[in-house]
CSV table of N, CA, C and O in Angstrom, one decimal:
chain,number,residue,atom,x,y,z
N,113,UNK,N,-21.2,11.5,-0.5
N,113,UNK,CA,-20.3,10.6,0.0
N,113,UNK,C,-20.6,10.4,1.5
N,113,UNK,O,-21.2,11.3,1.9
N,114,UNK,N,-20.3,9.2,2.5
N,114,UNK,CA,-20.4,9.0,3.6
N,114,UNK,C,-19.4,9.1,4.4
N,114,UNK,O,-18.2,9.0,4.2
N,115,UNK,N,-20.1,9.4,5.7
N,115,UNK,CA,-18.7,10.6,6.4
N,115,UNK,C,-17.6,9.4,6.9
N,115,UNK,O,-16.8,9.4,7.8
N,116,UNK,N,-17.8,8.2,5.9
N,116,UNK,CA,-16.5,7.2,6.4
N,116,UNK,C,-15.6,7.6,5.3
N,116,UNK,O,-14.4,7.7,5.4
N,117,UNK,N,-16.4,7.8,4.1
N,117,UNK,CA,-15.7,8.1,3.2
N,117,UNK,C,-15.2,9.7,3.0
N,117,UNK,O,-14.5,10.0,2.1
N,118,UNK,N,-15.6,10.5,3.9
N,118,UNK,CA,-15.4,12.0,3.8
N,118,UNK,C,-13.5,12.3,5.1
N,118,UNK,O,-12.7,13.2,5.2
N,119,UNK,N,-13.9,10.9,5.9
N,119,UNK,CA,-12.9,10.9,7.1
N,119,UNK,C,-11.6,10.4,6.3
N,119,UNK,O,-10.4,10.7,6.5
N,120,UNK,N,-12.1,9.5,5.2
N,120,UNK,CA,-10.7,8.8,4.5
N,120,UNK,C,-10.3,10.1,3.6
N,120,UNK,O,-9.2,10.5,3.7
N,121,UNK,N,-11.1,10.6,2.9
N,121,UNK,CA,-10.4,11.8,2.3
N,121,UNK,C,-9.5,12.6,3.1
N,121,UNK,O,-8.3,12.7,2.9
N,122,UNK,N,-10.2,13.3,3.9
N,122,UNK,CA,-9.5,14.0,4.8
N,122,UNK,C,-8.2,13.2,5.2
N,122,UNK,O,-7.2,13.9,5.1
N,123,UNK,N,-8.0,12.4,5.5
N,123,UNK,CA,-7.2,11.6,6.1
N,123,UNK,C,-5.9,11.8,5.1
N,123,UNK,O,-4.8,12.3,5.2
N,124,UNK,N,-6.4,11.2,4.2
N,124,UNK,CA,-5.1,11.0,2.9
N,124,UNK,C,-5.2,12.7,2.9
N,124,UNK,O,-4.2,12.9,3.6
N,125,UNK,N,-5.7,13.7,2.6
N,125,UNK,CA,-5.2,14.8,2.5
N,125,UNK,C,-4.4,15.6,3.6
N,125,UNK,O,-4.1,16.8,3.5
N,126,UNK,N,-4.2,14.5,5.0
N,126,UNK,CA,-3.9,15.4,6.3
N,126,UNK,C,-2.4,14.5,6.1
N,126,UNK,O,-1.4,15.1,6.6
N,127,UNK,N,-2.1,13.1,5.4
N,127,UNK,CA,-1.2,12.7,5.3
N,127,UNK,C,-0.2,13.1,4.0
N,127,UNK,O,1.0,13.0,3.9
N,128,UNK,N,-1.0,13.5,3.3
N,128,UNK,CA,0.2,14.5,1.9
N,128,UNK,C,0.3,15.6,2.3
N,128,UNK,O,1.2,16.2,1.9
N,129,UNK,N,-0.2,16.2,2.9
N,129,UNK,CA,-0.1,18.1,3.7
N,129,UNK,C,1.5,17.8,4.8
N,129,UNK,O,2.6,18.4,4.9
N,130,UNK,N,1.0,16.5,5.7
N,130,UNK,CA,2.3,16.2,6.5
N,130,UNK,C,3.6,16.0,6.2
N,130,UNK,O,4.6,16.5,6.7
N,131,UNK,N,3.2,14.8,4.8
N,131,UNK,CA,4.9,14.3,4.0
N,131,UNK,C,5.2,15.4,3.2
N,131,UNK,O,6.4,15.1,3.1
N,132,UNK,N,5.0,16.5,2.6
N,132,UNK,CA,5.1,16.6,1.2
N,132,UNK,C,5.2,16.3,0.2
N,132,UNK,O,5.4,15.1,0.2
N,133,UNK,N,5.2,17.1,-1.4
N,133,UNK,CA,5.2,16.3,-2.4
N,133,UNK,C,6.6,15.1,-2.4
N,133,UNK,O,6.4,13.9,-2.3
N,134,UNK,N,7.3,15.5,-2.4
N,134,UNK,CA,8.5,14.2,-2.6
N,134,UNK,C,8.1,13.3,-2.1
N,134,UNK,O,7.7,12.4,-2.8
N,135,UNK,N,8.0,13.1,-0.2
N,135,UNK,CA,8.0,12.0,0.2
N,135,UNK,C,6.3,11.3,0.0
N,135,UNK,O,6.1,10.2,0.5
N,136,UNK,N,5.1,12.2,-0.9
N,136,UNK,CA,3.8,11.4,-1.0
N,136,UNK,C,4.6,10.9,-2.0
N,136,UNK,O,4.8,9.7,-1.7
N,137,UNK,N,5.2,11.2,-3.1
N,137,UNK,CA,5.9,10.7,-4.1
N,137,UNK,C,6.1,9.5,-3.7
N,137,UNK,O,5.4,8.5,-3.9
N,138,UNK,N,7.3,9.5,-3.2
N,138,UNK,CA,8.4,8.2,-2.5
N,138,UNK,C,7.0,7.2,-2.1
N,138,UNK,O,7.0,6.1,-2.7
N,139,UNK,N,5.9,7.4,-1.3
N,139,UNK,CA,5.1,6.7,-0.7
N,139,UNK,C,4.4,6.2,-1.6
N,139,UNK,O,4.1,5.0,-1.5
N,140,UNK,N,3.8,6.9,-2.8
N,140,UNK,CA,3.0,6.2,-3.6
N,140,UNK,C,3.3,4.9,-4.7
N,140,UNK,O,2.6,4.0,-5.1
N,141,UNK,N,4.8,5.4,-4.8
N,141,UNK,CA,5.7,4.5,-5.8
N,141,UNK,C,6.1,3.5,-4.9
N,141,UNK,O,6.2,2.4,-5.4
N,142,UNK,N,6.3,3.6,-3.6
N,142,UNK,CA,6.8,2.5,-2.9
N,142,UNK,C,5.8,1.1,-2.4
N,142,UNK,O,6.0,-0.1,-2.2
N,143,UNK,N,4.3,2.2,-2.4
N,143,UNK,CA,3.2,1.1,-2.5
N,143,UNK,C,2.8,0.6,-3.3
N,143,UNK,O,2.5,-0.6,-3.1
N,144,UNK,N,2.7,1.2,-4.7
N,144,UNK,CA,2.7,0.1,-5.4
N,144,UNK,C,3.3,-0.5,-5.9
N,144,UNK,O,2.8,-1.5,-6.5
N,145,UNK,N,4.6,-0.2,-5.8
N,145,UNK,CA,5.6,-1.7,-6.3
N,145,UNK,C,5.7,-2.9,-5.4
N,145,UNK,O,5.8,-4.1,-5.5
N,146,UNK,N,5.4,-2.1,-4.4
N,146,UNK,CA,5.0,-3.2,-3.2
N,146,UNK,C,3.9,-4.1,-3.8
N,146,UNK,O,3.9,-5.3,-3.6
N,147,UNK,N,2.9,-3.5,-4.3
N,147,UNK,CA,1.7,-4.5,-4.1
N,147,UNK,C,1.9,-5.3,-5.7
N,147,UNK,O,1.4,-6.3,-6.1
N,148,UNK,N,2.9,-4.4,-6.4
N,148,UNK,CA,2.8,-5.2,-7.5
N,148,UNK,C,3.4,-6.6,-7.4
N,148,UNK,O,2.9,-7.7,-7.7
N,149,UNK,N,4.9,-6.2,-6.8
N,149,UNK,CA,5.5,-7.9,-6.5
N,149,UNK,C,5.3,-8.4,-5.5
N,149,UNK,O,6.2,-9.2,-5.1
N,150,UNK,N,4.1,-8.4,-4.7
N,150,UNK,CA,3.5,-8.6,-3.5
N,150,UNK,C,2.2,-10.0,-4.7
N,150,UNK,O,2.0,-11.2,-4.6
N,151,UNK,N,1.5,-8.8,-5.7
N,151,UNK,CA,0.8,-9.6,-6.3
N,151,UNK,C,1.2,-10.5,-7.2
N,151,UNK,O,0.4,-11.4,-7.5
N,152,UNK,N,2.6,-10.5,-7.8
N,152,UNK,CA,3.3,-11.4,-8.6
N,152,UNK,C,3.2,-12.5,-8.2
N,152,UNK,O,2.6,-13.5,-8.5
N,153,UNK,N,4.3,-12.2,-6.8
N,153,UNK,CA,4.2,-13.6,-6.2
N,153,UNK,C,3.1,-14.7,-5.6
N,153,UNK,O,3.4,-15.8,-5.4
N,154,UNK,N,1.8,-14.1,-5.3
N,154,UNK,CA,0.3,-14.6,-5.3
N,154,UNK,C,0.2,-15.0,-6.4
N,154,UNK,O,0.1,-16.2,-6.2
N,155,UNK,N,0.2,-14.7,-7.8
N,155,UNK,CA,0.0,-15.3,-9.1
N,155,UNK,C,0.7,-16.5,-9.4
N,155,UNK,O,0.2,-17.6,-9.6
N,156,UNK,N,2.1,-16.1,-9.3
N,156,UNK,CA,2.9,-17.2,-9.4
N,156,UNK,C,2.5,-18.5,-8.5
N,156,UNK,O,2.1,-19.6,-8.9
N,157,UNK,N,2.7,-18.2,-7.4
N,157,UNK,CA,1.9,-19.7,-6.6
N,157,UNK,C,0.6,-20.2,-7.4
N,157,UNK,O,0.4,-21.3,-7.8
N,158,UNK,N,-0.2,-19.2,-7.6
N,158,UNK,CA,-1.6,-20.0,-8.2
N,158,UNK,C,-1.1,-20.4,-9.2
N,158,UNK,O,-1.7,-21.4,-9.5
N,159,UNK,N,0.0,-20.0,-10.1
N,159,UNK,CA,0.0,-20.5,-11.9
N,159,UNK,C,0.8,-22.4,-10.7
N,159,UNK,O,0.8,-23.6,-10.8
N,160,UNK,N,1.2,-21.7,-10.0
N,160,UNK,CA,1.8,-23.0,-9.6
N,160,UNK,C,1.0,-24.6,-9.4
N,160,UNK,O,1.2,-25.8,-9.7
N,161,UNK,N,-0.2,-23.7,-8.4
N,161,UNK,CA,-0.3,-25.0,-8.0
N,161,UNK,C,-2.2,-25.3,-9.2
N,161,UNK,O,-2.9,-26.0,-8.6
N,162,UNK,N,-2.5,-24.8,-10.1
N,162,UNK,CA,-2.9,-24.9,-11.5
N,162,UNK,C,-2.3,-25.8,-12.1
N,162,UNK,O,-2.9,-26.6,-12.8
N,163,UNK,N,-0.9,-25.7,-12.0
N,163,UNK,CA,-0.6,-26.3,-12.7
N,163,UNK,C,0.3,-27.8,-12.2
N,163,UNK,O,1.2,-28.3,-13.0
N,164,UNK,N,0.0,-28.3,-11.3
N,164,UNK,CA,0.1,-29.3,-10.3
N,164,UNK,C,1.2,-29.7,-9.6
N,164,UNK,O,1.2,-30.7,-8.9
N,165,UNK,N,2.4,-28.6,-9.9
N,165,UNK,CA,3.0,-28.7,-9.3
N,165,UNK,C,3.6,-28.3,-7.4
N,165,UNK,O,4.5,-28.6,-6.7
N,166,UNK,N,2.5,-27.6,-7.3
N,166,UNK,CA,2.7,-27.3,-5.8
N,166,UNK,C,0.9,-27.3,-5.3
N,166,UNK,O,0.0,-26.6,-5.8
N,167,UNK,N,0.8,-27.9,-4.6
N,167,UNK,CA,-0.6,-28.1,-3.4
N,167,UNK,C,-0.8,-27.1,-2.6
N,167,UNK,O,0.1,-26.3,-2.3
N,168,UNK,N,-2.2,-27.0,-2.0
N,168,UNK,CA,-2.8,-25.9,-1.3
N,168,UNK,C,-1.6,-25.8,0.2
N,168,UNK,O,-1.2,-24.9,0.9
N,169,UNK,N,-1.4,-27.5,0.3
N,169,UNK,CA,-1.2,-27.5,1.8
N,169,UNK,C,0.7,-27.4,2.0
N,169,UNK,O,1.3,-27.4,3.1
N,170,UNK,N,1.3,-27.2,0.7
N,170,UNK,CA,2.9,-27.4,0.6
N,170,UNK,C,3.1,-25.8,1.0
N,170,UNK,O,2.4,-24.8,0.7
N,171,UNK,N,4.2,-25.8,1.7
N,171,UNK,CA,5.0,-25.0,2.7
N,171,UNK,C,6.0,-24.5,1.6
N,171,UNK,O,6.6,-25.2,0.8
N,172,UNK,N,6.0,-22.6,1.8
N,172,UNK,CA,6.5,-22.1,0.8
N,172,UNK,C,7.9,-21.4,2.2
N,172,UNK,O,7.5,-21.1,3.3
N,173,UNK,N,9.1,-21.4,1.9
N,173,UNK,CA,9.9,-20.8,2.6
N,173,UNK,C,11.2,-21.7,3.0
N,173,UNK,O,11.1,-22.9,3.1
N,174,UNK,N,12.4,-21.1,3.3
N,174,UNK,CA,12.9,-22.2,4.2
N,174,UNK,C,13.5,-21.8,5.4
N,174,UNK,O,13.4,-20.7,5.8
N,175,UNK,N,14.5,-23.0,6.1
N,175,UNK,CA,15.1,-22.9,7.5
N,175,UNK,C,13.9,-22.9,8.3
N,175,UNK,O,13.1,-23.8,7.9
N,176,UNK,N,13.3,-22.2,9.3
N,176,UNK,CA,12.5,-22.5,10.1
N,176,UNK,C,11.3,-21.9,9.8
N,176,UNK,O,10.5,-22.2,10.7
N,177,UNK,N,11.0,-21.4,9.1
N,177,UNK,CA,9.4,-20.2,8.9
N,177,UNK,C,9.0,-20.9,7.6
N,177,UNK,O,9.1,-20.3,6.5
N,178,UNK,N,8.7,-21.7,7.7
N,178,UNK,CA,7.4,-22.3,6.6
N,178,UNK,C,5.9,-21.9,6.6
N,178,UNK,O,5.2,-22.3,7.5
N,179,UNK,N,5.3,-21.2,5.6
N,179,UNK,CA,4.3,-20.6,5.7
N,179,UNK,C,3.3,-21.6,4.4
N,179,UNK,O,4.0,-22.0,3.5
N,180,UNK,N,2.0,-22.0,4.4
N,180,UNK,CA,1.5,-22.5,3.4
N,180,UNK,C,0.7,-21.8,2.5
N,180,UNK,O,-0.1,-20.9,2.7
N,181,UNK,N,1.1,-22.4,1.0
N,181,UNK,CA,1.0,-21.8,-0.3
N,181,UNK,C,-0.5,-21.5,0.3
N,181,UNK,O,-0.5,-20.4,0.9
N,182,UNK,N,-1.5,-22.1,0.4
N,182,UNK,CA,-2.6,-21.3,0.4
N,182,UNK,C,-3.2,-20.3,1.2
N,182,UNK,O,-4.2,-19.6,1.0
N,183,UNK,N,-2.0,-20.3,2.5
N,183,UNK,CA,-2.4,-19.1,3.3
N,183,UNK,C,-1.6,-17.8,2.8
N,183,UNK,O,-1.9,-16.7,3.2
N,184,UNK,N,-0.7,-18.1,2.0
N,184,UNK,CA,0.2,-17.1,1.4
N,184,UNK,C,-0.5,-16.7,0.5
N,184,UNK,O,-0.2,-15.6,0.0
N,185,UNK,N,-1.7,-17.3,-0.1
N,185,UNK,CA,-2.7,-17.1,-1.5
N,185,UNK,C,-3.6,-16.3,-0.7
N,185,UNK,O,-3.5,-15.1,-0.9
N,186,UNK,N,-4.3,-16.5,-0.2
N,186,UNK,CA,-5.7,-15.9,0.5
N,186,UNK,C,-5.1,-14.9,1.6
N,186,UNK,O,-5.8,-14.0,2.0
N,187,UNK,N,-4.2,-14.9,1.9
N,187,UNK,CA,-3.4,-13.4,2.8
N,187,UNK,C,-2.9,-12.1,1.7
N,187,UNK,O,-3.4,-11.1,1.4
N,188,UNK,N,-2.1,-12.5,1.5
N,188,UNK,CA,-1.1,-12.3,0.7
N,188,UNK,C,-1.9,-11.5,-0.5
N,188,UNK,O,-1.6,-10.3,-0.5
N,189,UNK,N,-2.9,-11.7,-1.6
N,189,UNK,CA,-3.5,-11.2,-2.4
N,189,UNK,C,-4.5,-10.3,-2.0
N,189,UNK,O,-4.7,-9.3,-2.6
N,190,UNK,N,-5.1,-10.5,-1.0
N,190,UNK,CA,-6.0,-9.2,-0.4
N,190,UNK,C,-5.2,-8.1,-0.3
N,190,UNK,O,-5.4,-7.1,-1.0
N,191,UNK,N,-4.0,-8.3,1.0
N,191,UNK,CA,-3.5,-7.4,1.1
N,191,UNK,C,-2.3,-6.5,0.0
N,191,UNK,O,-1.8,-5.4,0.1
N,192,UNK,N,-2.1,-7.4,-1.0
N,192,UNK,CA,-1.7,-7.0,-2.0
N,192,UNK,C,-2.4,-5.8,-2.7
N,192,UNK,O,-1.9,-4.8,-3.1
N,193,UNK,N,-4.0,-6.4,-2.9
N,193,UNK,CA,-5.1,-5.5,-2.9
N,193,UNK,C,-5.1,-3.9,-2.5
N,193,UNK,O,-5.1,-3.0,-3.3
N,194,UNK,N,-5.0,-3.8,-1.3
N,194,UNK,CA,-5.3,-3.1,0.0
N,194,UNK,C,-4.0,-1.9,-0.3
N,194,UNK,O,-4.4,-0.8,-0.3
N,195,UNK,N,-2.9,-2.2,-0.6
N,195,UNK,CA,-1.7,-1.7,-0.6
N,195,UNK,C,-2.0,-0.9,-2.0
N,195,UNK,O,-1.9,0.3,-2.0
N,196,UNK,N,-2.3,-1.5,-3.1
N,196,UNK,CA,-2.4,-1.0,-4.3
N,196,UNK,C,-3.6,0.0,-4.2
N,196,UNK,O,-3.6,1.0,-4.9
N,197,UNK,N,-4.6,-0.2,-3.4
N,197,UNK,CA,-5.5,0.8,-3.5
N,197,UNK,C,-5.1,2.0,-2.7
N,197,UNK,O,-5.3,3.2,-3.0
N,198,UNK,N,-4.6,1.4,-1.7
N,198,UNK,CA,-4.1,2.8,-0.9
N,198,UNK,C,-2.3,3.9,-1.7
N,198,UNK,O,-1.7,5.0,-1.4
N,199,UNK,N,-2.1,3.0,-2.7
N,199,UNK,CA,-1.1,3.8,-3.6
N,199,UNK,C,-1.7,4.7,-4.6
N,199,UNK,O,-1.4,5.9,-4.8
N,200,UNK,N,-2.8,3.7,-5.2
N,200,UNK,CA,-3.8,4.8,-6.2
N,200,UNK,C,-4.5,5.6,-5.7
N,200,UNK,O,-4.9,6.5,-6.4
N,201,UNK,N,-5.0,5.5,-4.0
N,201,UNK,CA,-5.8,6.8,-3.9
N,201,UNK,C,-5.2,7.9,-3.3
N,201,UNK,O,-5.9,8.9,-3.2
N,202,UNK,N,-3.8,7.9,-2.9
N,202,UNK,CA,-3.1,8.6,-2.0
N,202,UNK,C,-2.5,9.4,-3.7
N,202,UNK,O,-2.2,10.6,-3.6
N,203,UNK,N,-2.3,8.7,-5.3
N,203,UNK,CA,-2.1,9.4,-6.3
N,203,UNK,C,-3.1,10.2,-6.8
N,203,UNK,O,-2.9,11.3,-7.3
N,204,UNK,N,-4.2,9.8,-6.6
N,204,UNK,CA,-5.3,10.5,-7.2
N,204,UNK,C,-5.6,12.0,-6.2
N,204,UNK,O,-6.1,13.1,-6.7
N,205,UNK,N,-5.2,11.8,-4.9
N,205,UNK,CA,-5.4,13.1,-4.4
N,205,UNK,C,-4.3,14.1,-4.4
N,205,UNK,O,-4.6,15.3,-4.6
N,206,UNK,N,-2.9,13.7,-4.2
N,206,UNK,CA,-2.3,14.3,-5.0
N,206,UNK,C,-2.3,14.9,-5.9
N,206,UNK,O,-2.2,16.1,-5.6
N,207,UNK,N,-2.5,14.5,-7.6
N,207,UNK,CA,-3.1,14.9,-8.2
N,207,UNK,C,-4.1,16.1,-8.6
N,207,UNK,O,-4.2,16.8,-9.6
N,208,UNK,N,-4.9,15.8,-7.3
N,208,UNK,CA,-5.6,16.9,-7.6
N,208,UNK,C,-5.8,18.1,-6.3
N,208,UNK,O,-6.8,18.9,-6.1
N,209,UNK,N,-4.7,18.1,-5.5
N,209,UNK,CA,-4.3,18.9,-4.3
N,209,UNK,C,-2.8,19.0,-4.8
N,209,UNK,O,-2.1,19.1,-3.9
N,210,UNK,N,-2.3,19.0,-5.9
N,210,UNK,CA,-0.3,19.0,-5.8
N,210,UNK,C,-0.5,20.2,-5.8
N,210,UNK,O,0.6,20.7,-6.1
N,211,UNK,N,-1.5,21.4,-5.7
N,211,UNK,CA,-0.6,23.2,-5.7
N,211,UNK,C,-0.7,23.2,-4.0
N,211,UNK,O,0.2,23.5,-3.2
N,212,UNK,N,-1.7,22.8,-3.7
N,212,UNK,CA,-2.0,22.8,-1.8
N,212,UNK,C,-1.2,22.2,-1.4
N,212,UNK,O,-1.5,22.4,-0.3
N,213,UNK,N,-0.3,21.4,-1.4
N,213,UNK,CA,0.8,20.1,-0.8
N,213,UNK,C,1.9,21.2,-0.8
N,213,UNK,O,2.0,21.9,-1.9
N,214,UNK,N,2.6,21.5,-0.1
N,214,UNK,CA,3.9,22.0,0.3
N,214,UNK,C,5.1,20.8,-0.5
N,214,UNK,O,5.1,19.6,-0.7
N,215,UNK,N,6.1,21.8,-0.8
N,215,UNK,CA,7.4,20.7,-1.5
N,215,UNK,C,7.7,20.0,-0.6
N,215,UNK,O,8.0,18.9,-1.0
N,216,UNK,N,8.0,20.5,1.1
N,216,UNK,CA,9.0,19.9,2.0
N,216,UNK,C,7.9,19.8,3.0
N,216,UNK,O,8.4,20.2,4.0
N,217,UNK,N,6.6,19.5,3.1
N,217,UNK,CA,5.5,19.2,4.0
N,217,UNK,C,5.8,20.2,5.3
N,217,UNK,O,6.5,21.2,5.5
N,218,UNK,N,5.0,19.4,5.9
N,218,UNK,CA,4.6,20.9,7.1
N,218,UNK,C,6.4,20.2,8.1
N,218,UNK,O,7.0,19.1,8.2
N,219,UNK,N,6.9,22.0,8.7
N,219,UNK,CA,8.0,22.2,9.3
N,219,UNK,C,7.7,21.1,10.8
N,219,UNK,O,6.5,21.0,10.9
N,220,UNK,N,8.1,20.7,11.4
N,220,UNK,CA,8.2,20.6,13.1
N,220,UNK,C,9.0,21.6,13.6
N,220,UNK,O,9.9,22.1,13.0
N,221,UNK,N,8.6,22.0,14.9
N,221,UNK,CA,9.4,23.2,15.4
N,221,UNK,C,10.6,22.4,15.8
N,221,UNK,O,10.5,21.3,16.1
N,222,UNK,N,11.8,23.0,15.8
N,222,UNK,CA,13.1,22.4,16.5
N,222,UNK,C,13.4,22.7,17.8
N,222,UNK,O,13.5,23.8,18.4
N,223,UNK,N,13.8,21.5,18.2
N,223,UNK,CA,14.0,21.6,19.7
N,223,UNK,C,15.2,22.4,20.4
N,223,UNK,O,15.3,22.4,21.6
């Protein structure tokens, strides 16, 4: 493995040692539902404008923050991407570190 990829491991394992199991829990389910209706909504615009009802350049939103279908397509779906992979790899180490993960993650000293 390459030590970019030896730094991300470490990384996700320095961040479930921190949260503990519940809250990697809470985080892993929160990401990917995130990225799931994150990606729905990318789908849906494309079934949309497939199907000729809405254009690359038509403005999705209302009141004053109009954003365009296609920048909401090409943003919006990567990072949908991005979110979903960082929920599946933060499960996969879990997984296979849940005896090493503390229930209530590491203490902070109290002030």
């Amino acid at each position: 493995m390459s030590r970019a990829g030896d730094r991300w491991t470490r990384e996700l394992d320095r961040q479930l040692r921190a949260r503990g199991r519940t809250r990697s829990l809470l985080l892993i389910v929160g990401a990917i539902v995130f990225a799931a209706a994150l990606g729905a909504y990318v789908l849906s615009i494309l079934a949309e404008i497939s199907s000729g009802t809405l254009e690359w350049g038509d403005t999705l939103g209302s009141g004053r923050r109009h954003i365009p279908a296609g920048l909401m397509v090409w943003i919006g779906g990567p990072f949908a991407a991005l979110c979903f992979g960082y929920g599946a790899a933060l499960a996969v180490r879990l997984a296979r570190a849940w005896h090493d993960v503390p229930r209530d993650g590491t203490r902070r000293p109290s002030r």
